[in-house]
Amino acid sequence: MILTLILIAVSVVLIFLTISLDGKLKDGRRRIADGKRQLSSGINQLNAGRSKLALGETVKVILIMLCAVCVIWAIIRIVKSVIA
């Protein structure tokens, strides 16, 4: 009789622990899903930033080349005017 009551009490405790654990698992799954969404968003932002950086670097190089051409052109005009 006492053994049966102990087994029933242990079963009830295990049921409550299982329910509690299930709630924590659901919360953990939700947090993992939220983290994955944030990570995906962060990766997208990182890739967009890399694209903008690459575009900015390309524009910077083009501007430097244009400045160099302008300076060389100006030097050639100055040399021509001095020679002439």
Tab-separated table of N, CA and C in Angstrom:
chain	number	residue	atom	x	y	z
A	1	MET	N	0.828	-1.195	0.000
A	1	MET	CA	0.000	0.000	0.000
A	1	MET	C	0.878	1.266	0.000
A	2	ILE	N	1.848	1.290	0.909
A	2	ILE	CA	2.727	2.461	1.015
A	2	ILE	C	3.556	2.595	-0.268
A	3	LEU	N	4.019	1.483	-0.785
A	3	LEU	CA	4.802	1.500	-2.018
A	3	LEU	C	3.973	2.050	-3.169
A	4	THR	N	2.686	1.702	-3.223
A	4	THR	CA	1.793	2.202	-4.258
A	4	THR	C	1.633	3.719	-4.136
A	5	LEU	N	1.463	4.215	-2.904
A	5	LEU	CA	1.329	5.672	-2.696
A	5	LEU	C	2.616	6.399	-3.088
A	6	ILE	N	3.745	5.791	-2.765
A	6	ILE	CA	5.030	6.410	-3.134
A	6	ILE	C	5.160	6.463	-4.658
A	7	LEU	N	4.795	5.371	-5.322
A	7	LEU	CA	4.860	5.344	-6.782
A	7	LEU	C	3.917	6.372	-7.407
A	8	ILE	N	2.716	6.544	-6.838
A	8	ILE	CA	1.773	7.549	-7.335
A	8	ILE	C	2.346	8.946	-7.130
A	9	ALA	N	2.919	9.202	-5.963
A	9	ALA	CA	3.506	10.521	-5.679
A	9	ALA	C	4.667	10.803	-6.636
A	10	VAL	N	5.522	9.820	-6.852
A	10	VAL	CA	6.639	9.996	-7.775
A	10	VAL	C	6.115	10.253	-9.184
A	11	SER	N	5.064	9.542	-9.589
A	11	SER	CA	4.474	9.738	-10.915
A	11	SER	C	3.932	11.153	-11.059
A	12	VAL	N	3.254	11.648	-10.026
A	12	VAL	CA	2.707	13.010	-10.079
A	12	VAL	C	3.837	14.028	-10.193
A	13	VAL	N	4.878	13.835	-9.423
A	13	VAL	CA	6.022	14.756	-9.484
A	13	VAL	C	6.658	14.707	-10.874
A	14	LEU	N	6.812	13.510	-11.406
A	14	LEU	CA	7.397	13.387	-12.749
A	14	LEU	C	6.516	14.039	-13.807
A	15	ILE	N	5.203	13.933	-13.669
A	15	ILE	CA	4.287	14.588	-14.615
A	15	ILE	C	4.467	16.101	-14.558
A	16	PHE	N	4.538	16.666	-13.338
A	16	PHE	CA	4.729	18.116	-13.215
A	16	PHE	C	6.091	18.546	-13.764
A	17	LEU	N	7.108	17.744	-13.517
A	17	LEU	CA	8.431	18.067	-14.066
A	17	LEU	C	8.417	18.019	-15.593
A	18	THR	N	7.707	17.037	-16.136
A	18	THR	CA	7.610	16.917	-17.597
A	18	THR	C	6.890	18.116	-18.187
A	19	ILE	N	5.802	18.540	-17.557
A	19	ILE	CA	5.056	19.712	-18.038
A	19	ILE	C	5.925	20.960	-17.955
A	20	SER	N	6.645	21.113	-16.845
A	20	SER	CA	7.529	22.269	-16.684
A	20	SER	C	8.639	22.251	-17.733
A	21	LEU	N	9.219	21.082	-17.944
A	21	LEU	CA	10.284	20.958	-18.923
A	21	LEU	C	9.778	21.249	-20.331
A	22	ASP	N	8.564	20.797	-20.634
A	22	ASP	CA	7.988	21.048	-21.951
A	22	ASP	C	7.809	22.548	-22.178
A	23	GLY	N	7.356	23.261	-21.160
A	23	GLY	CA	7.218	24.717	-21.273
A	23	GLY	C	8.558	25.384	-21.517
A	24	LYS	N	9.580	24.919	-20.801
A	24	LYS	CA	10.916	25.490	-20.995
A	24	LYS	C	11.466	25.158	-22.380
A	25	LEU	N	11.164	23.956	-22.864
A	25	LEU	CA	11.616	23.581	-24.200
A	25	LEU	C	10.939	24.444	-25.264
A	26	LYS	N	9.645	24.706	-25.083
A	26	LYS	CA	8.939	25.570	-26.042
A	26	LYS	C	9.539	26.968	-26.028
A	27	ASP	N	9.845	27.474	-24.821
A	27	ASP	CA	10.463	28.791	-24.712
A	27	ASP	C	11.842	28.789	-25.372
A	28	GLY	N	12.587	27.711	-25.162
A	28	GLY	CA	13.909	27.604	-25.786
A	28	GLY	C	13.810	27.556	-27.305
A	29	ARG	N	12.834	26.811	-27.816
A	29	ARG	CA	12.650	26.739	-29.269
A	29	ARG	C	12.285	28.107	-29.829
A	30	ARG	N	11.441	28.843	-29.100
A	30	ARG	CA	11.049	30.179	-29.540
A	30	ARG	C	12.260	31.097	-29.557
A	31	ARG	N	13.086	31.008	-28.518
A	31	ARG	CA	14.281	31.855	-28.462
A	31	ARG	C	15.263	31.504	-29.585
A	32	ILE	N	15.376	30.227	-29.874
A	32	ILE	CA	16.264	29.811	-30.980
A	32	ILE	C	15.740	30.362	-32.295
A	33	ALA	N	14.417	30.277	-32.500
A	33	ALA	CA	13.835	30.806	-33.738
A	33	ALA	C	14.055	32.314	-33.836
A	34	ASP	N	13.878	33.019	-32.712
A	34	ASP	CA	14.124	34.468	-32.712
A	34	ASP	C	15.593	34.763	-33.031
A	35	GLY	N	16.475	33.985	-32.432
A	35	GLY	CA	17.910	34.166	-32.691
A	35	GLY	C	18.260	33.915	-34.146
A	36	LYS	N	17.652	32.879	-34.730
A	36	LYS	CA	17.915	32.600	-36.147
A	36	LYS	C	17.440	33.743	-37.027
A	37	ARG	N	16.257	34.297	-36.696
A	37	ARG	CA	15.759	35.437	-37.483
A	37	ARG	C	16.695	36.630	-37.339
A	38	GLN	N	17.139	36.915	-36.118
A	38	GLN	CA	18.047	38.038	-35.909
A	38	GLN	C	19.377	37.794	-36.617
A	39	LEU	N	19.860	36.563	-36.562
A	39	LEU	CA	21.115	36.227	-37.236
A	39	LEU	C	20.974	36.388	-38.747
A	40	SER	N	19.853	35.918	-39.280
A	40	SER	CA	19.612	36.057	-40.717
A	40	SER	C	19.554	37.526	-41.109
A	41	SER	N	18.864	38.313	-40.284
A	41	SER	CA	18.778	39.752	-40.547
A	41	SER	C	20.166	40.390	-40.466
A	42	GLY	N	20.946	39.985	-39.467
A	42	GLY	CA	22.299	40.518	-39.322
A	42	GLY	C	23.189	40.146	-40.494
A	43	ILE	N	23.060	38.913	-40.975
A	43	ILE	CA	23.848	38.483	-42.127
A	43	ILE	C	23.448	39.284	-43.353
A	44	ASN	N	22.141	39.510	-43.524
A	44	ASN	CA	21.682	40.317	-44.660
A	44	ASN	C	22.237	41.733	-44.579
A	45	GLN	N	22.222	42.315	-43.365
A	45	GLN	CA	22.760	43.660	-43.192
A	45	GLN	C	24.266	43.672	-43.463
A	46	LEU	N	24.956	42.635	-43.018
A	46	LEU	CA	26.391	42.545	-43.261
A	46	LEU	C	26.688	42.466	-44.752
A	47	ASN	N	25.935	41.646	-45.468
A	47	ASN	CA	26.145	41.534	-46.910
A	47	ASN	C	25.824	42.842	-47.623
A	48	ALA	N	24.756	43.523	-47.184
A	48	ALA	CA	24.432	44.817	-47.786
A	48	ALA	C	25.551	45.819	-47.512
A	49	GLY	N	26.085	45.792	-46.301
A	49	GLY	CA	27.198	46.683	-45.965
A	49	GLY	C	28.427	46.387	-46.802
A	50	ARG	N	28.695	45.109	-47.019
A	50	ARG	CA	29.847	44.747	-47.855
A	50	ARG	C	29.646	45.246	-49.277
A	51	SER	N	28.425	45.111	-49.786
A	51	SER	CA	28.143	45.576	-51.147
A	51	SER	C	28.340	47.085	-51.249
A	52	LYS	N	27.822	47.812	-50.242
A	52	LYS	CA	27.983	49.266	-50.255
A	52	LYS	C	29.451	49.648	-50.138
A	53	LEU	N	30.185	48.918	-49.312
A	53	LEU	CA	31.607	49.205	-49.156
A	53	LEU	C	32.352	48.957	-50.461
A	54	ALA	N	32.039	47.852	-51.120
A	54	ALA	CA	32.700	47.551	-52.398
A	54	ALA	C	32.368	48.623	-53.427
A	55	LEU	N	31.111	49.045	-53.468
A	55	LEU	CA	30.714	50.098	-54.400
A	55	LEU	C	31.438	51.406	-54.067
A	56	GLY	N	31.507	51.733	-52.789
A	56	GLY	CA	32.207	52.944	-52.363
A	56	GLY	C	33.675	52.914	-52.715
A	57	GLU	N	34.312	51.757	-52.523
A	57	GLU	CA	35.734	51.626	-52.882
A	57	GLU	C	35.926	51.782	-54.387
A	58	THR	N	35.015	51.214	-55.166
A	58	THR	CA	35.111	51.335	-56.626
A	58	THR	C	34.968	52.789	-57.052
A	59	VAL	N	33.992	53.476	-56.484
A	59	VAL	CA	33.793	54.895	-56.817
A	59	VAL	C	35.010	55.707	-56.403
A	60	LYS	N	35.576	55.389	-55.246
A	60	LYS	CA	36.765	56.104	-54.778
A	60	LYS	C	37.921	55.926	-55.759
A	61	VAL	N	38.138	54.718	-56.226
A	61	VAL	CA	39.228	54.462	-57.178
A	61	VAL	C	38.979	55.215	-58.481
A	62	ILE	N	37.742	55.210	-58.950
A	62	ILE	CA	37.416	55.935	-60.191
A	62	ILE	C	37.666	57.431	-60.016
A	63	LEU	N	37.265	57.989	-58.880
A	63	LEU	CA	37.497	59.420	-58.632
A	63	LEU	C	38.992	59.739	-58.567
A	64	ILE	N	39.759	58.862	-57.928
A	64	ILE	CA	41.209	59.080	-57.871
A	64	ILE	C	41.805	59.051	-59.271
A	65	MET	N	41.343	58.112	-60.084
A	65	MET	CA	41.841	58.052	-61.474
A	65	MET	C	41.470	59.303	-62.252
A	66	LEU	N	40.242	59.784	-62.083
A	66	LEU	CA	39.822	61.014	-62.762
A	66	LEU	C	40.666	62.199	-62.303
A	67	CYS	N	40.955	62.266	-61.010
A	67	CYS	CA	41.804	63.349	-60.501
A	67	CYS	C	43.205	63.262	-61.106
A	68	ALA	N	43.723	62.044	-61.199
A	68	ALA	CA	45.055	61.866	-61.784
A	68	ALA	C	45.062	62.301	-63.245
A	69	VAL	N	44.031	61.929	-63.989
A	69	VAL	CA	43.942	62.336	-65.400
A	69	VAL	C	43.881	63.855	-65.505
A	70	CYS	N	43.082	64.484	-64.657
A	70	CYS	CA	42.964	65.946	-64.683
A	70	CYS	C	44.301	66.616	-64.359
A	71	VAL	N	45.004	66.098	-63.363
A	71	VAL	CA	46.296	66.665	-62.992
A	71	VAL	C	47.293	66.486	-64.133
A	72	ILE	N	47.350	65.310	-64.713
A	72	ILE	CA	48.266	65.062	-65.836
A	72	ILE	C	47.915	65.970	-67.010
A	73	TRP	N	46.625	66.097	-67.304
A	73	TRP	CA	46.179	66.963	-68.401
A	73	TRP	C	46.587	68.415	-68.147
A	74	ALA	N	46.409	68.869	-66.882
A	74	ALA	CA	46.793	70.239	-66.523
A	74	ALA	C	48.305	70.429	-66.663
A	75	ILE	N	49.088	69.444	-66.229
A	75	ILE	CA	50.546	69.548	-66.351
A	75	ILE	C	50.958	69.615	-67.819
A	76	ILE	N	50.328	68.794	-68.648
A	76	ILE	CA	50.643	68.815	-70.090
A	76	ILE	C	50.314	70.184	-70.679
A	77	ARG	N	49.187	70.778	-70.311
A	77	ARG	CA	48.803	72.095	-70.836
A	77	ARG	C	49.784	73.167	-70.365
A	78	ILE	N	50.205	73.056	-69.087
A	78	ILE	CA	51.170	74.042	-68.578
A	78	ILE	C	52.505	73.909	-69.320
A	79	VAL	N	52.969	72.697	-69.520
A	79	VAL	CA	54.236	72.464	-70.228
A	79	VAL	C	54.129	72.978	-71.665
A	80	LYS	N	52.996	72.706	-72.332
A	80	LYS	CA	52.809	73.185	-73.708
A	80	LYS	C	52.823	74.706	-73.766
A	81	SER	N	52.181	75.356	-72.775
A	81	SER	CA	52.139	76.824	-72.797
A	81	SER	C	53.517	77.415	-72.502
A	82	VAL	N	54.306	76.745	-71.694
A	82	VAL	CA	55.653	77.223	-71.395
A	82	VAL	C	56.546	77.054	-72.625
A	83	ILE	N	56.410	75.934	-73.299
A	83	ILE	CA	57.227	75.659	-74.477
A	83	ILE	C	56.851	76.618	-75.615
A	84	ALA	N	55.567	76.881	-75.753
A	84	ALA	CA	55.129	77.722	-76.864
A	84	ALA	C	55.392	79.171	-76.655
